[in-house]
């Protein structure tokens, strides 16, 4: 067997003799103290009854324990699940309302549990705050303890190195002082913090493990702070813009706007942009037919007093203007229509955005003529309204219905249903611009068969009965894009926290903190006895291997002393051989 093999074998065989339990820890003394800053758990049996202060201390110790922090982190993860599966009022109020309308039985239960506002609910906030307090209460004392360990020195060697998990020994003729000096230089060269303590060299390595552990938990606090900052100071608004129209980042320009409780509208970044053109192309064949291939909006933007710039906004490629990001989130069509009264006067002309209801952009909407129209019979001011049903690629002819079979404008058709009366827009109550309230209106019938709707292709006109006027589907069809403008001040902090958490977790998992002692003393026969032992934070096969490598290197400086031949005992030497006479 080689010298290296024997060293490694000696270092690993001693593990079976390592101490366990309180007796072993007591014998190792300071050298066997914890290699981490985790607080010790004391289980007191019996003792006096806890008072109010005692219960408060007990509750604080439980709250700031790592076990409770992990439980709270797990509960926070579970709490985020309904926030991802159930439509949230703060994200999309229309989807949340549609969900409520479709689930009348579940809605009251979900509302009581605040599942439509998970991230602002009482129970989610309670978990969040408790986790925040738990992490701070756990990390602060451990950080101070770790700083103290960094400022101190590795503890001296215990009295019996043989009780450590990894151990090896040999005898050498080299002087003990020379061996200790060689061991000190070797350990420092290998990155250990080492010093001579009495008759031994004490060394320690792997502090980055505990530093990584603390960094990971500090990073969790940073991410929690970033989340809170984002919720309190964020702003988020939506705007639908037709090609050729413009948007200015002011509160009155938004279709909908939501912000954190500490956000001020004065913090809105002053800028504007024009939607020059929207481009959407789709896969024409194969299993992916109809899938978007190009989905981008060309805009011209700028800040007040600055030159205008060109940019293209794509999905997941927002426009960033001084921390305010403009995301492209939806797209649809806006047919251009012209409405005339019975005298041929134009009372409405413009592009009407219609909302998609399927992946092929079958769309619905409303056309409202609120001013300038008079009843042809009485001459009194009244209003017109039209329900519009639009398909970019018509299908369903002869089947009594219509639908779109492709999202591009291959064969656009629009079905129009007309109404006259009161649109209910002057009552002061908010109204959806894409829906028509017909409760106070009379429906037109058109054609010889008295149908209520008429299909139009670009360039066709529907004439209203009784000289009420007409509506023309112009040949021009514009496209619209919906944008989300948001300010999230905590995003950069959250990213930094996530990177730090990954780095800290990697350090705590792959770095092992361990201590090495090298003792060199002169034996009774004048020969130096060299002992090497190691202690790690957790059981690992790497510690005996590392100790064996160090022992082999040190052995080159202090080789094993030659064995002394044994002399025969006097009684055996005096006895003559059998058959020999004096």
XYZ file of C-alpha atoms in Angstrom:
582
model
C 0.000 0.000 0.000
C 1.323 3.480 -0.942
C 1.953 6.221 1.597
C -0.941 8.318 0.180
C -3.371 5.388 0.500
C -2.338 4.726 4.072
C -2.767 8.397 5.001
C -6.260 8.562 3.494
C -7.211 5.293 5.131
C -6.057 6.466 8.524
C -7.950 9.735 8.123
C -11.240 7.989 7.298
C -11.126 5.014 9.697
C -11.201 7.302 12.739
C -14.721 8.425 11.837
C -16.172 5.382 13.573
C -14.693 6.621 16.838
C -16.160 10.149 16.570
C -18.213 11.314 19.551
C -21.938 11.685 19.401
C -24.383 13.450 21.650
C -23.714 15.759 24.554
C -20.784 13.715 25.897
C -18.794 14.116 22.673
C -19.544 17.817 22.363
C -18.449 18.311 25.976
C -15.149 16.513 25.391
C -14.346 18.537 22.238
C -15.007 21.793 24.078
C -14.707 25.026 22.114
C -13.224 23.182 19.142
C -16.468 21.271 18.725
C -18.685 24.333 18.861
C -21.162 24.911 16.064
C -19.627 25.763 12.703
C -22.665 27.873 11.814
C -24.447 30.816 13.331
C -27.733 28.944 13.637
C -29.220 29.503 17.104
C -29.228 26.559 19.474
C -32.577 25.125 20.428
C -32.923 24.509 24.124
C -35.594 22.095 25.270
C -36.193 22.758 28.923
C -37.925 19.990 30.839
C -39.888 21.096 33.861
C -39.020 24.424 35.419
C -41.218 27.283 36.579
C -44.369 28.364 34.741
C -43.838 31.024 32.058
C -45.124 34.489 32.796
C -46.197 37.137 30.302
C -42.598 38.102 29.521
C -41.647 34.449 29.244
C -44.423 33.765 26.745
C -43.429 36.815 24.716
C -39.825 35.583 24.583
C -40.991 32.089 23.639
C -43.189 33.456 20.860
C -40.340 35.652 19.564
C -37.908 32.714 19.526
C -40.417 30.608 17.631
C -41.168 33.396 15.137
C -37.487 34.098 14.455
C -36.522 30.448 14.058
C -35.497 29.264 10.611
C -38.135 26.543 10.742
C -40.968 29.077 11.076
C -39.401 31.284 8.370
C -39.459 28.348 5.955
C -43.080 27.566 6.873
C -44.086 31.184 6.230
C -42.207 31.204 2.931
C -44.067 28.038 1.927
C -47.397 29.612 2.917
C -46.547 32.710 0.877
C -45.916 30.498 -2.149
C -49.215 28.691 -1.621
C -51.000 32.027 -1.239
C -49.705 33.189 -4.617
C -51.342 30.228 -6.399
C -54.928 31.597 -6.357
C -53.505 34.964 -7.409
C -52.223 33.287 -10.565
C -55.264 31.104 -11.307
C -58.138 33.444 -10.404
C -58.565 36.738 -12.317
C -57.528 39.656 -10.125
C -59.363 42.966 -9.953
C -56.049 44.800 -9.851
C -54.838 43.153 -13.085
C -57.898 42.863 -15.331
C -61.212 43.978 -13.876
C -63.154 42.892 -16.982
C -61.862 39.302 -16.755
C -62.577 39.256 -13.045
C -66.147 40.398 -13.648
C -66.602 37.819 -16.403
C -65.415 35.121 -14.002
C -67.889 36.332 -11.371
C -70.745 36.258 -13.861
C -69.855 32.726 -14.959
C -69.461 31.333 -11.404
C -72.333 32.690 -9.360
C -71.987 30.012 -6.658
C -68.234 30.385 -6.102
C -68.158 34.175 -6.336
C -69.545 34.929 -2.816
C -67.098 32.451 -1.280
C -64.139 33.853 -3.221
C -65.094 37.397 -2.290
C -65.212 36.554 1.425
C -61.787 34.915 1.108
C -60.545 37.961 -0.866
C -59.397 35.708 -3.706
C -60.082 38.389 -6.316
C -57.584 40.675 -4.531
C -55.061 38.146 -3.226
C -52.019 40.398 -3.004
C -53.933 43.090 -1.145
C -55.839 40.704 1.131
C -55.548 40.686 4.908
C -54.311 37.098 5.099
C -51.653 37.505 2.408
C -50.428 40.734 4.028
C -50.259 38.984 7.417
C -48.099 36.173 6.027
C -45.943 38.722 4.231
C -45.363 40.864 7.338
C -44.720 37.860 9.604
C -42.171 36.494 7.137
C -40.504 39.886 6.955
C -40.249 40.129 10.769
C -39.131 36.503 11.071
C -36.286 36.901 8.590
C -35.034 40.123 10.180
C -35.233 38.686 13.703
C -33.327 35.600 12.573
C -30.672 37.237 10.438
C -29.613 40.233 12.562
C -28.218 38.233 15.536
C -26.668 35.649 13.218
C -24.934 38.388 11.244
C -23.380 39.872 14.382
C -22.313 36.400 15.487
C -20.732 35.753 12.094
C -18.850 39.071 12.236
C -17.526 38.008 15.627
C -16.333 34.709 14.169
C -14.540 36.512 11.353
C -12.775 38.803 13.813
C -11.762 35.923 16.074
C -9.308 33.088 15.587
C -9.968 29.401 15.071
C -10.254 27.622 18.439
C -7.349 25.603 19.772
C -7.092 21.843 19.394
C -9.140 19.631 21.731
C -7.337 17.343 24.143
C -8.079 14.142 22.229
C -7.866 14.553 18.472
C -8.666 10.873 18.027
C -12.313 11.609 18.742
C -12.720 13.790 15.656
C -14.341 12.385 12.486
C -11.136 12.524 10.410
C -7.788 11.693 12.050
C -4.301 10.489 11.165
C -0.956 10.292 12.976
C 2.682 9.304 12.487
C 6.072 9.636 14.233
C 8.857 11.812 12.878
C 12.421 12.752 13.788
C 11.764 16.376 12.733
C 11.603 18.905 15.551
C 8.043 19.821 16.727
C 8.663 23.546 16.110
C 9.685 22.882 12.519
C 6.619 20.713 11.925
C 4.279 23.378 13.315
C 5.924 26.059 11.136
C 5.607 23.837 8.054
C 1.958 23.039 8.887
C 1.164 26.738 9.423
C 2.675 27.691 6.055
C 0.903 24.787 4.288
C -2.530 25.595 5.687
C -2.245 29.310 4.908
C -1.168 28.435 1.378
C -4.341 26.323 1.022
C -6.540 29.266 2.023
C -7.062 28.397 5.697
C -7.067 30.989 8.465
C -4.438 29.485 10.727
C -2.378 30.276 13.818
C -0.275 28.416 16.375
C -2.205 27.692 19.575
C -0.020 25.965 22.167
C 1.443 22.739 20.824
C -0.833 22.682 17.748
C -1.748 24.648 14.671
C -5.458 25.571 14.464
C -6.944 26.366 11.057
C -10.403 27.010 9.641
C -11.797 27.416 6.131
C -15.153 27.740 4.356
C -16.521 30.945 5.913
C -18.247 31.683 2.592
C -20.714 28.899 3.382
C -22.194 30.810 6.276
C -21.798 34.079 4.373
C -23.782 32.532 1.520
C -26.446 31.348 3.939
C -26.813 34.835 5.387
C -26.710 36.391 1.903
C -29.547 34.145 0.769
C -31.804 35.209 3.624
C -30.849 38.869 3.309
C -31.704 38.599 -0.397
C -35.149 37.298 0.561
C -35.660 40.437 2.650
C -34.500 42.557 -0.281
C -37.055 40.879 -2.560
C -39.792 41.399 0.013
C -38.856 45.083 0.234
C -38.838 45.284 -3.561
C -42.292 43.697 -3.704
C -43.636 46.155 -1.121
C -42.036 49.096 -2.928
C -43.548 48.000 -6.217
C -47.017 47.659 -4.699
C -46.910 51.025 -2.917
C -45.301 53.188 -5.612
C -46.321 51.458 -8.838
C -48.549 52.869 -11.553
C -50.206 50.958 -14.357
C -52.535 52.214 -17.051
C -54.015 50.927 -20.290
C -54.708 52.750 -23.524
C -56.193 51.607 -26.838
C -54.826 53.610 -29.766
C -55.934 53.495 -33.407
C -53.357 53.921 -36.164
C -52.672 57.614 -36.651
C -53.751 58.623 -33.143
C -51.509 59.821 -30.326
C -51.146 59.349 -26.580
C -49.793 61.663 -23.890
C -48.767 60.251 -20.516
C -51.268 62.119 -18.392
C -53.973 60.694 -16.164
C -56.868 61.891 -18.346
C -55.510 60.059 -21.405
C -55.816 56.565 -19.929
C -58.719 54.219 -20.532
C -58.040 52.685 -17.114
C -55.432 53.517 -14.485
C -54.372 51.905 -11.218
C -51.593 52.863 -8.821
C -50.139 52.130 -5.413
C -51.330 53.929 -2.312
C -48.172 56.081 -2.135
C -47.994 56.929 -5.825
C -48.537 60.528 -6.912
C -49.678 61.505 -10.398
C -46.903 64.103 -10.371
C -44.502 61.161 -10.738
C -45.819 60.268 -14.209
C -42.990 60.610 -16.722
C -43.922 63.360 -19.229
C -43.783 61.874 -22.734
C -46.041 61.163 -25.694
C -46.089 58.874 -28.709
C -47.977 58.410 -31.982
C -49.001 54.986 -33.299
C -47.729 55.228 -36.873
C -48.545 51.691 -37.970
C -49.341 48.300 -36.545
C -48.045 45.220 -38.383
C -49.396 41.753 -37.803
C -48.654 38.705 -39.940
C -49.815 35.143 -39.404
C -48.811 31.608 -40.341
C -50.687 30.667 -43.515
C -50.465 26.867 -43.465
C -49.619 23.849 -41.379
C -50.634 23.003 -37.806
C -49.631 26.513 -36.686
C -51.993 28.209 -39.124
C -53.199 31.527 -37.726
C -50.341 31.848 -35.243
C -48.913 35.410 -35.126
C -45.485 35.727 -36.736
C -45.092 39.495 -36.669
C -46.689 41.535 -33.924
C -45.227 45.013 -33.663
C -46.180 48.665 -33.410
C -44.129 51.416 -35.041
C -44.303 54.598 -32.951
C -42.836 58.086 -32.839
C -42.162 59.246 -29.285
C -40.450 61.977 -27.355
C -40.369 64.126 -24.245
C -41.379 67.805 -24.138
C -38.680 70.001 -25.674
C -36.776 67.035 -27.155
C -36.509 65.749 -30.698
C -38.940 62.994 -31.720
C -37.577 59.471 -32.074
C -38.712 56.354 -33.933
C -39.137 53.006 -32.206
C -40.787 49.625 -32.690
C -42.621 48.037 -29.753
C -42.949 44.262 -29.779
C -44.284 41.692 -27.356
C -41.855 41.461 -24.402
C -39.807 44.294 -25.959
C -41.293 47.423 -24.364
C -40.406 51.040 -25.016
C -38.543 52.452 -22.002
C -38.779 56.187 -21.384
C -36.953 57.206 -18.195
C -38.162 54.157 -16.250
C -41.686 54.209 -17.653
C -42.240 51.134 -19.843
C -44.769 50.888 -22.677
C -45.845 47.294 -23.389
C -47.771 46.064 -26.433
C -50.482 43.771 -25.083
C -53.315 43.465 -27.642
C -54.410 44.227 -31.188
C -57.586 44.431 -33.250
C -59.367 46.144 -36.124
C -61.114 49.511 -36.353
C -63.374 49.716 -39.438
C -63.998 53.239 -40.714
C -67.723 54.029 -40.933
C -69.758 57.033 -42.075
C -73.252 57.738 -40.682
C -75.569 60.209 -42.417
C -78.987 61.495 -41.426
C -82.063 61.502 -43.680
C -80.909 64.704 -45.409
C -77.493 63.262 -46.270
C -75.648 65.224 -43.608
C -72.674 63.404 -42.107
C -73.291 63.051 -38.379
C -70.451 60.626 -37.637
C -67.312 59.493 -39.439
C -64.339 57.718 -37.995
C -62.587 54.488 -37.123
C -64.480 52.383 -34.581
C -62.302 49.991 -32.513
C -63.906 46.562 -32.108
C -62.872 44.056 -29.431
C -61.750 40.522 -30.456
C -63.646 37.569 -29.006
C -61.534 34.718 -30.431
C -58.074 33.964 -31.829
C -59.221 34.686 -35.388
C -60.126 38.243 -34.281
C -63.863 37.906 -34.670
C -64.805 41.247 -33.090
C -67.769 43.074 -31.625
C -68.403 46.669 -30.669
C -70.738 49.636 -30.765
C -71.106 52.736 -32.938
C -72.712 55.643 -31.077
C -74.026 58.865 -32.677
C -74.639 61.098 -29.675
C -74.907 64.579 -31.248
C -76.086 66.181 -34.466
C -78.853 63.742 -35.379
C -82.566 64.572 -35.496
C -85.606 62.351 -35.868
C -86.778 62.613 -39.508
C -90.463 62.682 -38.485
C -90.499 65.021 -35.470
C -87.296 66.951 -36.060
C -86.316 66.523 -32.421
C -82.791 65.705 -31.343
C -82.301 62.009 -30.810
C -79.480 59.485 -30.954
C -78.425 56.553 -33.101
C -76.635 53.383 -32.092
C -75.335 50.407 -34.021
C -74.172 46.992 -32.890
C -71.280 45.845 -35.047
C -70.078 42.284 -35.582
C -66.876 42.094 -37.639
C -64.894 39.214 -39.146
C -61.577 39.789 -40.978
C -61.937 36.603 -43.051
C -65.610 35.796 -43.603
C -66.989 32.270 -43.282
C -70.393 30.812 -42.573
C -72.305 32.005 -45.638
C -75.656 30.262 -46.042
C -75.569 28.845 -42.522
C -77.368 31.712 -40.820
C -74.267 32.849 -38.932
C -70.849 34.295 -39.612
C -67.419 33.728 -38.151
C -63.801 34.368 -39.008
C -61.573 31.579 -40.262
C -58.308 33.554 -40.323
C -57.069 36.636 -38.402
C -55.798 38.595 -41.421
C -57.945 40.937 -43.562
C -58.563 38.463 -46.393
C -62.344 38.901 -46.714
C -63.653 41.467 -44.192
C -67.378 41.573 -43.504
C -69.291 43.562 -40.901
C -72.857 42.873 -39.732
C -74.645 46.001 -38.478
C -77.824 46.307 -36.387
C -79.276 49.815 -35.965
C -81.195 51.468 -33.102
C -82.666 54.902 -32.449
C -83.597 56.556 -29.157
C -81.738 57.329 -25.928
C -78.220 55.897 -25.604
C -78.291 56.576 -21.816
C -74.965 58.420 -21.994
C -76.241 61.700 -20.518
C -77.279 60.338 -17.124
C -73.869 60.775 -15.519
C -73.284 57.039 -15.024
C -70.167 55.438 -16.557
C -70.823 53.313 -19.627
C -68.782 50.807 -21.591
C -67.900 52.385 -24.953
C -67.850 48.944 -26.588
C -71.387 48.018 -25.509
C -74.758 49.468 -26.466
C -77.519 50.045 -23.913
C -80.731 49.467 -25.898
C -83.173 49.646 -22.986
C -84.481 53.039 -24.189
C -84.015 52.471 -27.931
C -86.045 51.123 -30.858
C -84.521 48.648 -33.268
C -84.540 49.280 -37.031
C -85.695 46.652 -39.484
C -84.086 46.640 -42.916
C -84.701 44.839 -46.196
C -87.847 43.388 -47.657
C -87.995 40.529 -45.152
C -87.750 42.846 -42.150
C -84.437 41.521 -40.872
C -82.727 43.451 -38.092
C -79.108 43.118 -39.267
C -77.366 43.524 -42.589
C -73.963 42.263 -43.691
C -71.700 44.795 -45.345
C -68.439 44.478 -47.207
C -66.079 47.461 -47.554
C -67.727 50.150 -49.660
C -71.351 49.028 -49.054
C -74.079 51.081 -47.376
C -77.051 50.090 -45.226
C -80.050 52.408 -45.651
C -82.179 52.933 -42.565
C -85.981 52.701 -42.996
C -88.292 55.740 -42.935
C -85.657 58.130 -44.227
C -83.695 57.787 -40.979
C -80.374 57.932 -42.799
C -77.649 55.429 -43.649
C -74.403 53.856 -42.485
C -71.502 53.113 -44.850
C -68.708 50.607 -44.256
C -65.781 52.464 -45.827
C -63.051 50.650 -47.711
C -60.450 51.781 -45.209
C -59.930 49.484 -42.226
C -57.476 50.664 -39.615
C -55.813 48.595 -36.945
C -55.520 49.413 -33.274
C -53.094 48.387 -30.572
C -53.577 48.310 -26.832
C -50.669 49.439 -24.665
C -49.891 49.152 -20.995
C -47.794 51.957 -19.511
C -46.280 51.021 -16.162
C -43.789 52.270 -13.633
C -42.399 49.585 -11.312
C -39.773 51.149 -9.033
C -38.968 47.865 -7.288
C -38.027 45.784 -10.354
C -34.295 46.538 -10.254
C -34.151 45.834 -6.530
C -36.030 42.561 -7.006
C -33.619 41.469 -9.755
C -30.610 42.249 -7.563
C -32.188 40.302 -4.699
C -32.894 37.297 -6.928
C -29.302 37.208 -8.222
C -27.939 37.550 -4.683
C -30.260 34.774 -3.462
C -29.007 32.374 -6.144
C -25.370 33.225 -5.377
C -25.917 32.816 -1.636
C -27.765 29.524 -2.065
C -24.980 28.165 -4.274
C -22.394 29.128 -1.658
C -24.329 27.571 1.221
C -24.835 24.317 -0.704
C -21.427 23.742 -2.293
C -18.970 25.228 0.217
C -18.101 23.217 3.322
C -16.926 24.913 6.478
C -14.287 22.849 8.296
C -11.488 23.024 10.874
C -8.077 21.345 10.796
C -5.652 20.868 13.696
C -2.024 19.740 13.506
C -0.376 18.800 16.795
C 3.357 18.060 17.056
C 4.807 17.050 20.464
C 7.916 15.172 21.513
C 7.221 11.682 22.785
C 8.779 9.943 25.792
C 11.373 8.298 23.559
C 12.406 11.647 22.037
C 10.614 11.070 18.702
C 8.029 13.673 17.585
C 4.435 12.493 17.442
C 2.428 14.245 14.683
C -1.393 14.227 14.857
C -3.769 15.716 12.286
C -7.553 15.876 12.659
C -10.454 17.592 10.961
C -14.004 18.580 11.869
C -16.662 19.669 9.368
C -20.050 21.302 9.773
C -21.670 18.228 8.291
C -20.541 14.734 7.434
C -18.722 14.702 4.113
C -16.330 12.340 2.363
C -14.341 15.345 1.185
C -13.003 16.101 4.672
C -11.017 12.821 5.098
C -9.736 13.182 1.530
C -8.606 16.748 2.143
C -6.996 15.783 5.435
C -5.196 12.922 3.681
C -3.836 15.294 1.006
C -2.621 17.757 3.659
C -1.051 14.962 5.666
C 0.744 13.640 2.590
C 2.133 17.097 1.802
C 3.229 17.665 5.402
C 4.710 14.187 5.514
C 7.194 15.246 2.842
C 8.476 17.931 5.285
C 8.375 15.589 8.291
C 8.866 12.007 7.105
C 8.088 8.998 9.227
C 10.858 7.993 11.645
C 12.433 4.552 10.969
C 11.233 1.716 13.180
C 13.639 0.784 16.062
C 14.618 -2.973 16.000
C 13.460 -4.837 19.081
C 16.226 -6.494 21.253
C 15.683 -10.090 22.430
C 14.674 -10.524 26.058
C 17.424 -11.622 28.523
C 15.740 -14.900 29.567
C 15.364 -16.037 25.981
C 18.988 -15.148 25.187
C 20.290 -17.175 28.171
C 18.556 -20.386 27.225
C 20.856 -22.550 25.074
C 19.616 -24.163 21.953
C 18.278 -27.684 22.230
C 21.028 -30.287 22.064
C 23.838 -27.918 22.847
C 26.046 -28.532 25.873
C 28.296 -26.079 27.694
